[in-house]
């Protein structure tokens, strides 16, 4: 090959690279990653989201395929940029991902590199009952595929068919599928609102003040302007409800995440570290194990506790019951700097036609946890 031909080939390659950049790189929007920087995403301007299959922690049979389908359709209707289900399934199969109730850094990296996903959407089914009136409870969160696996959005909902029966029971929902659709629509609205430029308030977050903890103690005041990394570990479950400790941990993670100076470490990452460290918590986390968690997760605070009761009821009569204690351990002092104890029934303080009653343990616990965290922060 002559020198002039070689020069021509090099110039042609250079022009090809320039053209590729001009057509492939100039019109991309950006999406803030967990480090606070921006990285390119799809031209639609919304993060590319991989939806994991719904995980059934309800310990009862449930129409998971139908819930998955409605969840995806509802999010598409609201304009979210979703990866095809076949692409998500290929990543799950290729990497032999068995646990889809959370996201660890390795799984996040797989979705980022193999599916070009900006975030992964996790959905956990907490409660499903088709006994009249039906009940359902769901927990969902959107997690970044960046190495920090940052929680971008977290929410949950607990509904019963008789939440708002109204005059002559005209508002009573007797169809479990219709109730599930309502719950999924509410969560889809919440996620779409969070990703919009002007989110606005969420009317579902109201709480009853009489659901405050019976006992609360605090010896640490959070420093204004400082951001705290909090690892919420599964609560020690002494109740008869399977996985109640996981539900309580998710509720605390959700309640803490609304505060700007709190960064919640993704529960899937916490779970993986506990497995890697082979930490078994027969009665809660020990100080020795806490030191390991602080170091491996770079956490400032660890929140854990016990669940003594997490009880839903079947049928039209009854009331949910929730009984828990929680504590916060600080890294430097290795001391418990906050603790709370709370026991409530869904009909506490209700005297007139069930007005204000919480019909699911999820909704009751959500309000109890929100008020406990309010005491902790404020």
GROMACS .gro file of C-alpha atoms in nm:
model
  378
    1UNK     CA    1   0.000   0.000   0.000
    2UNK     CA    2   0.136   0.342  -0.097
    3UNK     CA    3   0.172   0.626   0.153
    4UNK     CA    4  -0.096   0.831  -0.024
    5UNK     CA    5  -0.345   0.542  -0.003
    6UNK     CA    6  -0.269   0.492   0.367
    7UNK     CA    7  -0.325   0.863   0.433
    8UNK     CA    8  -0.656   0.845   0.246
    9UNK     CA    9  -0.773   0.549   0.459
   10UNK     CA   10  -0.684   0.730   0.783
   11UNK     CA   11  -0.870   1.043   0.674
   12UNK     CA   12  -1.177   0.836   0.581
   13UNK     CA   13  -1.178   0.665   0.922
   14UNK     CA   14  -1.148   1.002   1.093
   15UNK     CA   15  -1.444   1.140   0.896
   16UNK     CA   16  -1.650   0.832   0.988
   17UNK     CA   17  -1.588   0.889   1.357
   18UNK     CA   18  -1.684   1.255   1.325
   19UNK     CA   19  -2.008   1.165   1.146
   20UNK     CA   20  -2.096   0.901   1.405
   21UNK     CA   21  -2.052   1.152   1.686
   22UNK     CA   22  -2.254   1.411   1.499
   23UNK     CA   23  -2.550   1.180   1.445
   24UNK     CA   24  -2.527   0.961   1.753
   25UNK     CA   25  -2.410   1.189   2.032
   26UNK     CA   26  -2.544   1.537   1.982
   27UNK     CA   27  -2.913   1.502   2.072
   28UNK     CA   28  -2.901   1.294   2.390
   29UNK     CA   29  -3.060   1.424   2.708
   30UNK     CA   30  -2.907   1.369   3.050
   31UNK     CA   31  -3.023   1.201   3.369
   32UNK     CA   32  -2.861   1.265   3.708
   33UNK     CA   33  -2.682   0.956   3.834
   34UNK     CA   34  -2.617   0.866   4.197
   35UNK     CA   35  -2.297   1.068   4.210
   36UNK     CA   36  -2.474   1.390   4.123
   37UNK     CA   37  -2.325   1.404   3.772
   38UNK     CA   38  -2.506   1.360   3.442
   39UNK     CA   39  -2.472   1.080   3.195
   40UNK     CA   40  -2.627   1.032   2.849
   41UNK     CA   41  -2.964   0.859   2.822
   42UNK     CA   42  -3.222   0.803   2.554
   43UNK     CA   43  -3.342   1.078   2.323
   44UNK     CA   44  -3.686   1.068   2.484
   45UNK     CA   45  -3.544   1.259   2.780
   46UNK     CA   46  -3.671   1.007   3.037
   47UNK     CA   47  -3.466   0.733   3.206
   48UNK     CA   48  -3.476   0.390   3.044
   49UNK     CA   49  -3.639   0.167   3.306
   50UNK     CA   50  -3.615  -0.210   3.342
   51UNK     CA   51  -3.914  -0.355   3.528
   52UNK     CA   52  -3.837  -0.661   3.739
   53UNK     CA   53  -4.110  -0.925   3.783
   54UNK     CA   54  -4.337  -0.870   4.084
   55UNK     CA   55  -4.213  -1.064   4.389
   56UNK     CA   56  -4.484  -1.234   4.592
   57UNK     CA   57  -4.412  -1.198   4.965
   58UNK     CA   58  -4.780  -1.227   5.058
   59UNK     CA   59  -4.756  -1.601   5.132
   60UNK     CA   60  -5.084  -1.647   4.938
   61UNK     CA   61  -5.156  -1.725   4.571
   62UNK     CA   62  -5.189  -1.411   4.359
   63UNK     CA   63  -5.236  -1.331   3.987
   64UNK     CA   64  -4.877  -1.210   3.938
   65UNK     CA   65  -4.895  -1.215   3.556
   66UNK     CA   66  -5.201  -0.991   3.560
   67UNK     CA   67  -5.040  -0.753   3.812
   68UNK     CA   68  -4.721  -0.740   3.602
   69UNK     CA   69  -4.919  -0.665   3.287
   70UNK     CA   70  -5.133  -0.392   3.446
   71UNK     CA   71  -4.826  -0.235   3.609
   72UNK     CA   72  -4.643  -0.214   3.276
   73UNK     CA   73  -4.948  -0.085   3.087
   74UNK     CA   74  -5.013   0.184   3.346
   75UNK     CA   75  -4.654   0.309   3.332
   76UNK     CA   76  -4.653   0.310   2.950
   77UNK     CA   77  -4.977   0.508   2.951
   78UNK     CA   78  -4.803   0.775   3.158
   79UNK     CA   79  -4.520   0.809   2.907
   80UNK     CA   80  -4.241   0.628   3.091
   81UNK     CA   81  -3.956   0.483   2.886
   82UNK     CA   82  -3.972   0.108   2.959
   83UNK     CA   83  -3.740  -0.161   2.829
   84UNK     CA   84  -3.907  -0.454   2.656
   85UNK     CA   85  -3.992  -0.744   2.885
   86UNK     CA   86  -3.790  -0.981   2.661
   87UNK     CA   87  -3.475  -0.773   2.713
   88UNK     CA   88  -3.522  -0.777   3.091
   89UNK     CA   89  -3.582  -1.152   3.086
   90UNK     CA   90  -3.263  -1.211   2.887
   91UNK     CA   91  -3.056  -1.020   3.142
   92UNK     CA   92  -3.217  -1.215   3.427
   93UNK     CA   93  -3.153  -1.549   3.254
   94UNK     CA   94  -2.799  -1.468   3.136
   95UNK     CA   95  -2.688  -1.359   3.484
   96UNK     CA   96  -2.890  -1.622   3.672
   97UNK     CA   97  -3.061  -1.357   3.884
   98UNK     CA   98  -3.278  -1.539   4.137
   99UNK     CA   99  -3.373  -1.259   4.375
  100UNK     CA  100  -3.572  -0.973   4.221
  101UNK     CA  101  -3.688  -0.805   4.543
  102UNK     CA  102  -3.392  -0.567   4.543
  103UNK     CA  103  -3.089  -0.448   4.348
  104UNK     CA  104  -2.724  -0.507   4.438
  105UNK     CA  105  -2.434  -0.340   4.251
  106UNK     CA  106  -2.353  -0.652   4.045
  107UNK     CA  107  -2.713  -0.685   3.921
  108UNK     CA  108  -2.730  -0.311   3.858
  109UNK     CA  109  -2.415  -0.329   3.648
  110UNK     CA  110  -2.561  -0.617   3.445
  111UNK     CA  111  -2.871  -0.414   3.357
  112UNK     CA  112  -2.662  -0.107   3.279
  113UNK     CA  113  -2.414  -0.276   3.046
  114UNK     CA  114  -2.632  -0.547   2.889
  115UNK     CA  115  -2.965  -0.362   2.857
  116UNK     CA  116  -2.858   0.004   2.866
  117UNK     CA  117  -3.097   0.062   3.159
  118UNK     CA  118  -3.073   0.380   3.361
  119UNK     CA  119  -3.284   0.245   3.647
  120UNK     CA  120  -3.457  -0.072   3.765
  121UNK     CA  121  -3.810  -0.082   3.905
  122UNK     CA  122  -3.870  -0.325   4.192
  123UNK     CA  123  -4.219  -0.431   4.302
  124UNK     CA  124  -4.302  -0.641   4.610
  125UNK     CA  125  -4.650  -0.779   4.675
  126UNK     CA  126  -4.703  -0.765   5.051
  127UNK     CA  127  -5.069  -0.863   5.080
  128UNK     CA  128  -5.327  -1.016   4.848
  129UNK     CA  129  -5.668  -1.138   4.964
  130UNK     CA  130  -5.971  -1.205   4.747
  131UNK     CA  131  -6.197  -1.269   5.048
  132UNK     CA  132  -6.472  -1.007   5.050
  133UNK     CA  133  -6.391  -0.726   5.081
  134UNK     CA  134  -6.059  -0.780   4.897
  135UNK     CA  135  -5.728  -0.635   5.017
  136UNK     CA  136  -5.393  -0.562   4.856
  137UNK     CA  137  -5.063  -0.404   4.964
  138UNK     CA  138  -4.767  -0.323   4.738
  139UNK     CA  139  -4.418  -0.179   4.786
  140UNK     CA  140  -4.228  -0.031   4.490
  141UNK     CA  141  -3.907   0.158   4.431
  142UNK     CA  142  -3.697   0.286   4.141
  143UNK     CA  143  -3.323   0.222   4.179
  144UNK     CA  144  -3.042   0.371   3.973
  145UNK     CA  145  -2.807   0.132   3.791
  146UNK     CA  146  -2.509   0.346   3.891
  147UNK     CA  147  -2.250   0.178   4.118
  148UNK     CA  148  -2.414   0.342   4.421
  149UNK     CA  149  -2.755   0.182   4.340
  150UNK     CA  150  -2.926   0.497   4.465
  151UNK     CA  151  -3.299   0.487   4.542
  152UNK     CA  152  -3.459   0.741   4.306
  153UNK     CA  153  -3.818   0.687   4.421
  154UNK     CA  154  -3.990   0.467   4.679
  155UNK     CA  155  -4.358   0.431   4.762
  156UNK     CA  156  -4.617   0.179   4.870
  157UNK     CA  157  -4.990   0.139   4.911
  158UNK     CA  158  -5.235  -0.070   5.112
  159UNK     CA  159  -5.598  -0.081   5.002
  160UNK     CA  160  -5.915  -0.262   5.109
  161UNK     CA  161  -6.238  -0.283   4.915
  162UNK     CA  162  -6.425  -0.116   5.202
  163UNK     CA  163  -6.183   0.176   5.253
  164UNK     CA  164  -6.445   0.423   5.131
  165UNK     CA  165  -6.785   0.246   5.091
  166UNK     CA  166  -6.979   0.574   5.097
  167UNK     CA  167  -7.355   0.613   5.096
  168UNK     CA  168  -7.539   0.282   5.045
  169UNK     CA  169  -7.201   0.114   4.988
  170UNK     CA  170  -7.177   0.267   4.642
  171UNK     CA  171  -6.801   0.302   4.683
  172UNK     CA  172  -6.748  -0.059   4.791
  173UNK     CA  173  -6.502  -0.250   4.568
  174UNK     CA  174  -6.578  -0.623   4.557
  175UNK     CA  175  -6.366  -0.721   4.255
  176UNK     CA  176  -6.003  -0.803   4.356
  177UNK     CA  177  -5.883  -0.722   4.003
  178UNK     CA  178  -6.042  -0.377   4.018
  179UNK     CA  179  -5.885  -0.309   4.357
  180UNK     CA  180  -5.543  -0.419   4.226
  181UNK     CA  181  -5.584  -0.190   3.925
  182UNK     CA  182  -5.662   0.103   4.157
  183UNK     CA  183  -5.352   0.035   4.368
  184UNK     CA  184  -5.130   0.006   4.060
  185UNK     CA  185  -5.274   0.325   3.911
  186UNK     CA  186  -5.199   0.515   4.233
  187UNK     CA  187  -4.838   0.392   4.234
  188UNK     CA  188  -4.795   0.468   3.863
  189UNK     CA  189  -4.926   0.821   3.923
  190UNK     CA  190  -4.681   0.860   4.212
  191UNK     CA  191  -4.383   0.752   4.000
  192UNK     CA  192  -4.483   0.964   3.700
  193UNK     CA  193  -4.537   1.264   3.927
  194UNK     CA  194  -4.194   1.212   4.087
  195UNK     CA  195  -4.022   1.202   3.746
  196UNK     CA  196  -4.206   1.510   3.619
  197UNK     CA  197  -4.042   1.856   3.636
  198UNK     CA  198  -4.303   1.977   3.890
  199UNK     CA  199  -4.391   1.678   4.113
  200UNK     CA  200  -4.632   1.850   4.351
  201UNK     CA  201  -4.762   1.705   4.680
  202UNK     CA  202  -4.893   1.352   4.728
  203UNK     CA  203  -5.235   1.361   4.892
  204UNK     CA  204  -5.204   0.996   5.002
  205UNK     CA  205  -4.939   1.075   5.262
  206UNK     CA  206  -5.173   1.205   5.534
  207UNK     CA  207  -5.140   1.055   5.884
  208UNK     CA  208  -5.349   1.047   6.200
  209UNK     CA  209  -5.168   1.210   6.490
  210UNK     CA  210  -5.294   0.955   6.743
  211UNK     CA  211  -5.074   0.693   6.576
  212UNK     CA  212  -4.764   0.840   6.741
  213UNK     CA  213  -4.527   0.601   6.925
  214UNK     CA  214  -4.604   0.521   7.288
  215UNK     CA  215  -4.238   0.572   7.374
  216UNK     CA  216  -3.954   0.757   7.201
  217UNK     CA  217  -3.601   0.845   7.314
  218UNK     CA  218  -3.331   1.037   7.129
  219UNK     CA  219  -2.978   1.141   7.225
  220UNK     CA  220  -2.852   1.262   6.886
  221UNK     CA  221  -2.953   1.569   6.688
  222UNK     CA  222  -2.886   1.552   6.315
  223UNK     CA  223  -2.642   1.819   6.202
  224UNK     CA  224  -2.806   2.067   5.960
  225UNK     CA  225  -2.651   2.052   5.615
  226UNK     CA  226  -2.492   1.711   5.668
  227UNK     CA  227  -2.611   1.412   5.468
  228UNK     CA  228  -2.638   1.082   5.654
  229UNK     CA  229  -2.616   0.741   5.486
  230UNK     CA  230  -2.858   0.505   5.657
  231UNK     CA  231  -2.863   0.126   5.625
  232UNK     CA  232  -3.203  -0.015   5.718
  233UNK     CA  233  -3.163  -0.384   5.797
  234UNK     CA  234  -3.458  -0.626   5.810
  235UNK     CA  235  -3.631  -0.618   6.147
  236UNK     CA  236  -3.618  -0.925   6.370
  237UNK     CA  237  -3.957  -1.085   6.312
  238UNK     CA  238  -4.135  -1.219   6.622
  239UNK     CA  239  -4.481  -1.196   6.467
  240UNK     CA  240  -4.677  -1.472   6.297
  241UNK     CA  241  -4.666  -1.282   5.967
  242UNK     CA  242  -4.399  -1.411   5.734
  243UNK     CA  243  -4.154  -1.143   5.614
  244UNK     CA  244  -4.302  -0.879   5.845
  245UNK     CA  245  -3.945  -0.773   5.926
  246UNK     CA  246  -3.880  -0.697   5.557
  247UNK     CA  247  -4.206  -0.499   5.529
  248UNK     CA  248  -4.118  -0.289   5.831
  249UNK     CA  249  -3.769  -0.216   5.694
  250UNK     CA  250  -3.919  -0.100   5.363
  251UNK     CA  251  -4.165   0.128   5.544
  252UNK     CA  252  -3.884   0.291   5.742
  253UNK     CA  253  -3.675   0.330   5.427
  254UNK     CA  254  -3.969   0.500   5.259
  255UNK     CA  255  -4.038   0.733   5.552
  256UNK     CA  256  -3.672   0.833   5.587
  257UNK     CA  257  -3.618   0.888   5.214
  258UNK     CA  258  -3.841   1.198   5.203
  259UNK     CA  259  -3.585   1.391   5.411
  260UNK     CA  260  -3.320   1.571   5.207
  261UNK     CA  261  -3.037   1.503   5.453
  262UNK     CA  262  -3.098   1.127   5.455
  263UNK     CA  263  -2.966   0.885   5.191
  264UNK     CA  264  -3.111   0.536   5.219
  265UNK     CA  265  -2.882   0.254   5.108
  266UNK     CA  266  -3.073   0.030   4.866
  267UNK     CA  267  -3.218  -0.268   5.064
  268UNK     CA  268  -3.098  -0.510   4.795
  269UNK     CA  269  -2.741  -0.390   4.850
  270UNK     CA  270  -2.781  -0.423   5.227
  271UNK     CA  271  -2.917  -0.776   5.184
  272UNK     CA  272  -2.627  -0.880   4.960
  273UNK     CA  273  -2.369  -0.746   5.205
  274UNK     CA  274  -2.532  -0.932   5.493
  275UNK     CA  275  -2.513  -1.251   5.285
  276UNK     CA  276  -2.151  -1.188   5.184
  277UNK     CA  277  -2.055  -1.124   5.546
  278UNK     CA  278  -2.259  -1.430   5.655
  279UNK     CA  279  -2.427  -1.222   5.921
  280UNK     CA  280  -2.710  -1.401   6.100
  281UNK     CA  281  -2.929  -1.189   6.326
  282UNK     CA  282  -3.118  -1.427   6.558
  283UNK     CA  283  -3.229  -1.140   6.783
  284UNK     CA  284  -3.119  -0.825   6.602
  285UNK     CA  285  -2.782  -0.691   6.490
  286UNK     CA  286  -2.491  -0.705   6.735
  287UNK     CA  287  -2.236  -0.424   6.774
  288UNK     CA  288  -1.966  -0.644   6.621
  289UNK     CA  289  -2.180  -0.707   6.313
  290UNK     CA  290  -2.280  -0.341   6.307
  291UNK     CA  291  -1.912  -0.247   6.273
  292UNK     CA  292  -1.884  -0.471   5.969
  293UNK     CA  293  -2.196  -0.322   5.810
  294UNK     CA  294  -2.077   0.035   5.880
  295UNK     CA  295  -1.747  -0.042   5.707
  296UNK     CA  296  -1.876  -0.236   5.406
  297UNK     CA  297  -2.166  -0.001   5.328
  298UNK     CA  298  -1.998   0.324   5.431
  299UNK     CA  299  -2.302   0.395   5.648
  300UNK     CA  300  -2.332   0.661   5.917
  301UNK     CA  301  -2.637   0.508   6.085
  302UNK     CA  302  -2.796   0.164   6.105
  303UNK     CA  303  -3.166   0.127   6.172
  304UNK     CA  304  -3.307  -0.203   6.291
  305UNK     CA  305  -3.566  -0.333   6.534
  306UNK     CA  306  -3.824  -0.597   6.616
  307UNK     CA  307  -4.173  -0.669   6.488
  308UNK     CA  308  -4.398  -0.824   6.753
  309UNK     CA  309  -4.721  -0.807   6.554
  310UNK     CA  310  -4.811  -0.734   6.191
  311UNK     CA  311  -5.161  -0.864   6.147
  312UNK     CA  312  -5.419  -0.822   5.874
  313UNK     CA  313  -5.772  -0.952   5.906
  314UNK     CA  314  -5.992  -1.135   5.658
  315UNK     CA  315  -6.349  -1.039   5.587
  316UNK     CA  316  -6.549  -0.730   5.673
  317UNK     CA  317  -6.507  -0.723   6.050
  318UNK     CA  318  -6.185  -0.682   6.240
  319UNK     CA  319  -5.891  -0.447   6.263
  320UNK     CA  320  -5.523  -0.473   6.168
  321UNK     CA  321  -5.263  -0.471   6.445
  322UNK     CA  322  -4.902  -0.355   6.432
  323UNK     CA  323  -4.651  -0.371   6.716
  324UNK     CA  324  -4.285  -0.282   6.666
  325UNK     CA  325  -3.978  -0.131   6.828
  326UNK     CA  326  -3.698   0.042   6.636
  327UNK     CA  327  -3.353   0.170   6.716
  328UNK     CA  328  -3.084   0.374   6.544
  329UNK     CA  329  -2.713   0.297   6.595
  330UNK     CA  330  -2.453   0.569   6.527
  331UNK     CA  331  -2.120   0.476   6.370
  332UNK     CA  332  -1.868   0.678   6.572
  333UNK     CA  333  -2.011   0.631   6.920
  334UNK     CA  334  -2.139   0.276   6.852
  335UNK     CA  335  -2.439   0.368   7.065
  336UNK     CA  336  -2.815   0.354   7.022
  337UNK     CA  337  -2.898   0.721   6.964
  338UNK     CA  338  -3.272   0.685   6.901
  339UNK     CA  339  -3.534   0.429   6.991
  340UNK     CA  340  -3.912   0.407   6.967
  341UNK     CA  341  -4.187   0.164   7.066
  342UNK     CA  342  -4.528   0.165   6.902
  343UNK     CA  343  -4.838  -0.053   6.921
  344UNK     CA  344  -5.162   0.035   6.747
  345UNK     CA  345  -5.483  -0.106   6.603
  346UNK     CA  346  -5.637   0.025   6.285
  347UNK     CA  347  -5.951   0.137   6.468
  348UNK     CA  348  -5.777   0.321   6.754
  349UNK     CA  349  -5.960   0.648   6.810
  350UNK     CA  350  -6.235   0.558   6.560
  351UNK     CA  351  -6.590   0.600   6.689
  352UNK     CA  352  -6.810   0.702   6.396
  353UNK     CA  353  -6.883   0.469   6.099
  354UNK     CA  354  -6.517   0.356   6.073
  355UNK     CA  355  -6.419   0.710   5.971
  356UNK     CA  356  -6.036   0.723   5.965
  357UNK     CA  357  -5.989   0.351   6.022
  358UNK     CA  358  -5.683   0.184   5.867
  359UNK     CA  359  -5.804  -0.134   5.697
  360UNK     CA  360  -5.465  -0.293   5.620
  361UNK     CA  361  -5.156  -0.351   5.832
  362UNK     CA  362  -4.954  -0.175   5.562
  363UNK     CA  363  -5.155   0.146   5.589
  364UNK     CA  364  -5.155   0.134   5.969
  365UNK     CA  365  -4.780   0.070   5.984
  366UNK     CA  366  -4.711   0.342   5.726
  367UNK     CA  367  -4.869   0.605   5.947
  368UNK     CA  368  -4.704   0.471   6.263
  369UNK     CA  369  -4.360   0.468   6.099
  370UNK     CA  370  -4.407   0.814   5.947
  371UNK     CA  371  -4.479   0.963   6.290
  372UNK     CA  372  -4.191   0.772   6.452
  373UNK     CA  373  -3.950   0.908   6.189
  374UNK     CA  374  -4.097   1.255   6.235
  375UNK     CA  375  -4.008   1.235   6.605
  376UNK     CA  376  -3.659   1.117   6.514
  377UNK     CA  377  -3.587   1.394   6.262
  378UNK     CA  378  -3.764   1.691   6.416
   0.00000   0.00000   0.00000
